[in-house]
Short mmCIF file of C-alpha atoms in Angstrom, two decimals:
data_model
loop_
_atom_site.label_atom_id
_atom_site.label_comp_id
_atom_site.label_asym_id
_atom_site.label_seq_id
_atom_site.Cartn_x
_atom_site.Cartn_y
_atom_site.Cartn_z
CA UNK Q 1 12.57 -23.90 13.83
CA UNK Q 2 16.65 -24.15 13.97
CA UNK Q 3 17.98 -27.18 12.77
CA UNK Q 4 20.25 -28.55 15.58
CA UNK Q 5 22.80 -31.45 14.62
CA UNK Q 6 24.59 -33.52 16.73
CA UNK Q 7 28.65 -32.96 16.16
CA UNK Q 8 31.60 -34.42 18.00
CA UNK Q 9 35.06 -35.08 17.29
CA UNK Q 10 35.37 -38.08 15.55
CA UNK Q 11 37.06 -40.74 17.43
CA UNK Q 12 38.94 -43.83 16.71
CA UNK Q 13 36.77 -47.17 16.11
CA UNK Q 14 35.86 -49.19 19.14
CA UNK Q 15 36.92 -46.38 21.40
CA UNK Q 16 34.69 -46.84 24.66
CA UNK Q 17 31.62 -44.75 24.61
CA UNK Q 18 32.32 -43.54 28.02
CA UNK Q 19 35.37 -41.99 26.56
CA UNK Q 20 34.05 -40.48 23.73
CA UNK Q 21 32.49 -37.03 24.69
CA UNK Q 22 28.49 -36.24 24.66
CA UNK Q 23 27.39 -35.08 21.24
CA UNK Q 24 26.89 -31.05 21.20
CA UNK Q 25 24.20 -29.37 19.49
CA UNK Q 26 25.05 -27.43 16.82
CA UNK Q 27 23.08 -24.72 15.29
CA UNK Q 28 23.10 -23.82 11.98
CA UNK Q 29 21.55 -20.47 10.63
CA UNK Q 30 18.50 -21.45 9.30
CA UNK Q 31 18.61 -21.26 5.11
CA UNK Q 32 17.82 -17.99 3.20
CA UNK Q 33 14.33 -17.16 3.24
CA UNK Q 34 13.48 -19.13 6.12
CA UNK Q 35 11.90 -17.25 9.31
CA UNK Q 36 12.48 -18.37 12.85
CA UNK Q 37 8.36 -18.13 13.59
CA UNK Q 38 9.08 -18.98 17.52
CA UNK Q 39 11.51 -15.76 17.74
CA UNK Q 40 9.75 -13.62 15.37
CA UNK Q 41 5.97 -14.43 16.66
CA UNK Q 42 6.27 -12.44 20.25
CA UNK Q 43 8.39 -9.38 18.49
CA UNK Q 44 5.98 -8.83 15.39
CA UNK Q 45 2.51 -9.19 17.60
CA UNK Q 46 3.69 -7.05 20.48
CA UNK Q 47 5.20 -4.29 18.05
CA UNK Q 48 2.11 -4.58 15.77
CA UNK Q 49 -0.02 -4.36 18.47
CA UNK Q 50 1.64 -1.76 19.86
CA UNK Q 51 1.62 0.20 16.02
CA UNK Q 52 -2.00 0.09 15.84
CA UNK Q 53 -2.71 1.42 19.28
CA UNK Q 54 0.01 4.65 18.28
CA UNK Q 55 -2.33 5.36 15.41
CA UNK Q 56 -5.88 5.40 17.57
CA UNK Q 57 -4.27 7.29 20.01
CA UNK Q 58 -1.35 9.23 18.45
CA UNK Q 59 -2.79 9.93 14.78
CA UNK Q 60 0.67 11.54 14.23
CA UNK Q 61 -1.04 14.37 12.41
CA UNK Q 62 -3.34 12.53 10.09
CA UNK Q 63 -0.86 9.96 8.79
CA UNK Q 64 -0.49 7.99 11.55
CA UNK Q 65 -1.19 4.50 9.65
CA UNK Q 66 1.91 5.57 7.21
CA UNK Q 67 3.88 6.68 9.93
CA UNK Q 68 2.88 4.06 13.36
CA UNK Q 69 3.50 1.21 10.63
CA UNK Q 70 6.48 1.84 8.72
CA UNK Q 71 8.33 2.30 11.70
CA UNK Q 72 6.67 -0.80 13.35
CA UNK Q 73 7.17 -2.65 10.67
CA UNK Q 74 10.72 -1.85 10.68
CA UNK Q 75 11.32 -2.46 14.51
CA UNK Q 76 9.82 -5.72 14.49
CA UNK Q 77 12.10 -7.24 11.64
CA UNK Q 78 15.31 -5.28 14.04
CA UNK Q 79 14.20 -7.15 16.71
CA UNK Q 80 13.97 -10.40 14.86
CA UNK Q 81 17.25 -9.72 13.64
CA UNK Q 82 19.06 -8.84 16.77
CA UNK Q 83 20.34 -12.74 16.59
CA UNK Q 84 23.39 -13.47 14.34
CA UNK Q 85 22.29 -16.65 14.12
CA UNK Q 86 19.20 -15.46 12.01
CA UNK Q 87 19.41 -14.27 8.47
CA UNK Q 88 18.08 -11.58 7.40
CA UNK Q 89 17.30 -10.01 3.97
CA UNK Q 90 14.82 -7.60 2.66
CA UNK Q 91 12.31 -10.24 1.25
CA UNK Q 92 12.28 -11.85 4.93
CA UNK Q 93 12.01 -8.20 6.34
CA UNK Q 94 8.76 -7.42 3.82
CA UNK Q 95 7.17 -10.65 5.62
CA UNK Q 96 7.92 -9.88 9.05
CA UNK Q 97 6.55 -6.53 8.29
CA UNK Q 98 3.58 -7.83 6.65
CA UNK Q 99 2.69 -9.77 9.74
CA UNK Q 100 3.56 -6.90 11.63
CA UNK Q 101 0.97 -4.62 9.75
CA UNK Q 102 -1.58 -7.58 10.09
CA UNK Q 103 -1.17 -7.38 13.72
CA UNK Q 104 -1.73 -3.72 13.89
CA UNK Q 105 -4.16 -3.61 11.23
CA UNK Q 106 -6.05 -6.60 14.34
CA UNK Q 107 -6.10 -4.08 16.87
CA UNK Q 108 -6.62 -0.61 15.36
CA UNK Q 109 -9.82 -2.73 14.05
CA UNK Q 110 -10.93 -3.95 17.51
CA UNK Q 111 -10.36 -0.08 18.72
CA UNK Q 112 -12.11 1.36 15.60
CA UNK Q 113 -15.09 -0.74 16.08
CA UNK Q 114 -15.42 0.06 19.73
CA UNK Q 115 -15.41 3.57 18.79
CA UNK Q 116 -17.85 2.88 15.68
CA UNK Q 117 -20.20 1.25 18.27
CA UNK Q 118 -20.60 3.37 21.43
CA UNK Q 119 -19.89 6.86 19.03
CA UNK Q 120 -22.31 5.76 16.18
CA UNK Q 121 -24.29 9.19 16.27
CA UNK Q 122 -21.02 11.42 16.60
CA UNK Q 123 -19.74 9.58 14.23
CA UNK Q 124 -22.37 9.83 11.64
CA UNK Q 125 -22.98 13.58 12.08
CA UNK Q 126 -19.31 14.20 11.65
CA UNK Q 127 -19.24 12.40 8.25
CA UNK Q 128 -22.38 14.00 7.20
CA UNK Q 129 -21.21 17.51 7.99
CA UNK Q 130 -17.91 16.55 6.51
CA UNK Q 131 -19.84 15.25 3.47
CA UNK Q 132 -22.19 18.73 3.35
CA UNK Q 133 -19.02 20.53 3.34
CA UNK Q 134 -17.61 18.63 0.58
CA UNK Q 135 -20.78 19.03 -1.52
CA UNK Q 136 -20.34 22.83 -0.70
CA UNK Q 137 -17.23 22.68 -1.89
CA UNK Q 138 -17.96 20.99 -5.24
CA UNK Q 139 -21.54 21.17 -6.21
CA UNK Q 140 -23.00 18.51 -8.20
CA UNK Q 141 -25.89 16.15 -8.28
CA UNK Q 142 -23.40 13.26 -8.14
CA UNK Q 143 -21.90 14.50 -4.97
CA UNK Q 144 -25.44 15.49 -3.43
CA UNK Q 145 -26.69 12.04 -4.33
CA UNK Q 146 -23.47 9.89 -2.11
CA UNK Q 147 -24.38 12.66 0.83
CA UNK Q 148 -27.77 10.82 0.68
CA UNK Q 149 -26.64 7.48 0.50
CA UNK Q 150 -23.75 7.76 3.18
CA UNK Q 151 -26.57 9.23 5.77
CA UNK Q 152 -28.39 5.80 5.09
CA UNK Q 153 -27.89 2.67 7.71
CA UNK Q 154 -26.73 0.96 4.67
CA UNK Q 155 -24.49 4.04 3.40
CA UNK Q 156 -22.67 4.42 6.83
CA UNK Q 157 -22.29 0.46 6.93
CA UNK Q 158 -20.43 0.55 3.15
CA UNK Q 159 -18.52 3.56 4.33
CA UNK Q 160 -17.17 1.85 7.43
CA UNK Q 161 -16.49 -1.31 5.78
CA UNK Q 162 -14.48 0.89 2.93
CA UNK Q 163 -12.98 2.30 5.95
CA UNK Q 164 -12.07 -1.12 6.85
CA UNK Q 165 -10.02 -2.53 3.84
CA UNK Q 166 -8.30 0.47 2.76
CA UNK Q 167 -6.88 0.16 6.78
CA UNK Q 168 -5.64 -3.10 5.57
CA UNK Q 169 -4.29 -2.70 2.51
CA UNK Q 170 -2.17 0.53 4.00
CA UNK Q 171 -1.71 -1.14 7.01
CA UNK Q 172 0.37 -4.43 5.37
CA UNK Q 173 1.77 -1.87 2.66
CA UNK Q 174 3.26 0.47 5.16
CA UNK Q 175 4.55 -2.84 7.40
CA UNK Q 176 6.36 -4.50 4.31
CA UNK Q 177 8.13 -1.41 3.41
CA UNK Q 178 9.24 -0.57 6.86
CA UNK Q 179 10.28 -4.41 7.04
CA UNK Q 180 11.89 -4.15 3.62
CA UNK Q 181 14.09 -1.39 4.84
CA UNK Q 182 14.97 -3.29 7.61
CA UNK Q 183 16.24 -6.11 6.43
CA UNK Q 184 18.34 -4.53 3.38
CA UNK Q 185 19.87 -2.37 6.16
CA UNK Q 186 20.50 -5.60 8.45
CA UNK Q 187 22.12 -7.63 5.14
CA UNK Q 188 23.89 -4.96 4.46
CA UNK Q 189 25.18 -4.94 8.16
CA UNK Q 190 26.38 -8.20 7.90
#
């Protein structure tokens, strides 16, 4: 949180301390590398929230987890650093955008499960005839053999959990950069 510090004009000893005036708050930008969590918390889960929902619903032409979170990522750290009192710099921004790709990377996962569970048959008979094509495409024994495992319970499970962490890892990769940018645009600003 902001350090606050009591400062008044210094006044003469044994001056009566109903004539000296109330101490004001000061507040001091917090040191470099520090982040604000209570002002950055409600921007970086709303926007990251809001980033993973874009790339369910707005795939942005099959690269919606580069696109949704690079320019979430870079939004939230704005946001944050719409306060002059707040310093910014690109190794805060890659944080902010980290959480910010951890909060997207929450709720595409909640969306993508739903879908996993109540579209488990469509969703299995598109990956097999996506896998059949591939096979098609490049004939081997190899390839036939993962076409037979990813048809299995246990296949489909390792595929969607694959699924999974690769969201994550491009998910926080995608929010750090856009966060980097940020802030080396915002210290620059300044």
């Amino acid at each position: 949180s902001q350090a606050a510090q009591a400062a008044t004009i210094p006044m003469p000893p044994g001056t009566p301390d109903e004539i000296q005036p109330p101490a004001q708050p000061v507040i001091t930008p917090l040191a470099g590398g520090d982040i604000d969590w209570c002002r950055a918390r409600q921007k970086v889960l709303l926007v990251g929230m809001a980033a993973g929902m874009l790339t369910i619903f707005v795939p942005a032409a099959g690269i919606g987890f580069l696109a949704w979170m690079l320019v979430g990522g870079f939004i939230a750290v704005r946001l944050y650093g719409s306060n002059p009192a707040l310093r910014l710099n690109s190794g805060i921004g890659a944080k902010l955008g980290a959480i910010t790709g951890l909060a997207g990377f929450a709720t595409w996962t909640v969306l993508f499960l739903l879908f996993v569970l109540t579209q488990t048959q469509q969703l299995r008979d598109t990956v097999h005839k996506s896998m059949q094509d591939w096979v098609t495409q490049y004939p081997s024994p190899q390839a036939s053999q993962v076409v037979e495992f990813v048809t299995t319970p246990a296949g489909f499970a390792a595929l969607i959990t694959t699924s999974v962490v690769l969201a994550l890892i491009i998910f926080l990769v995608c929010g750090s950069i856009g966060g980097t940018l940020a802030g080396a645009l915002s210290s620059r600003e300044r």
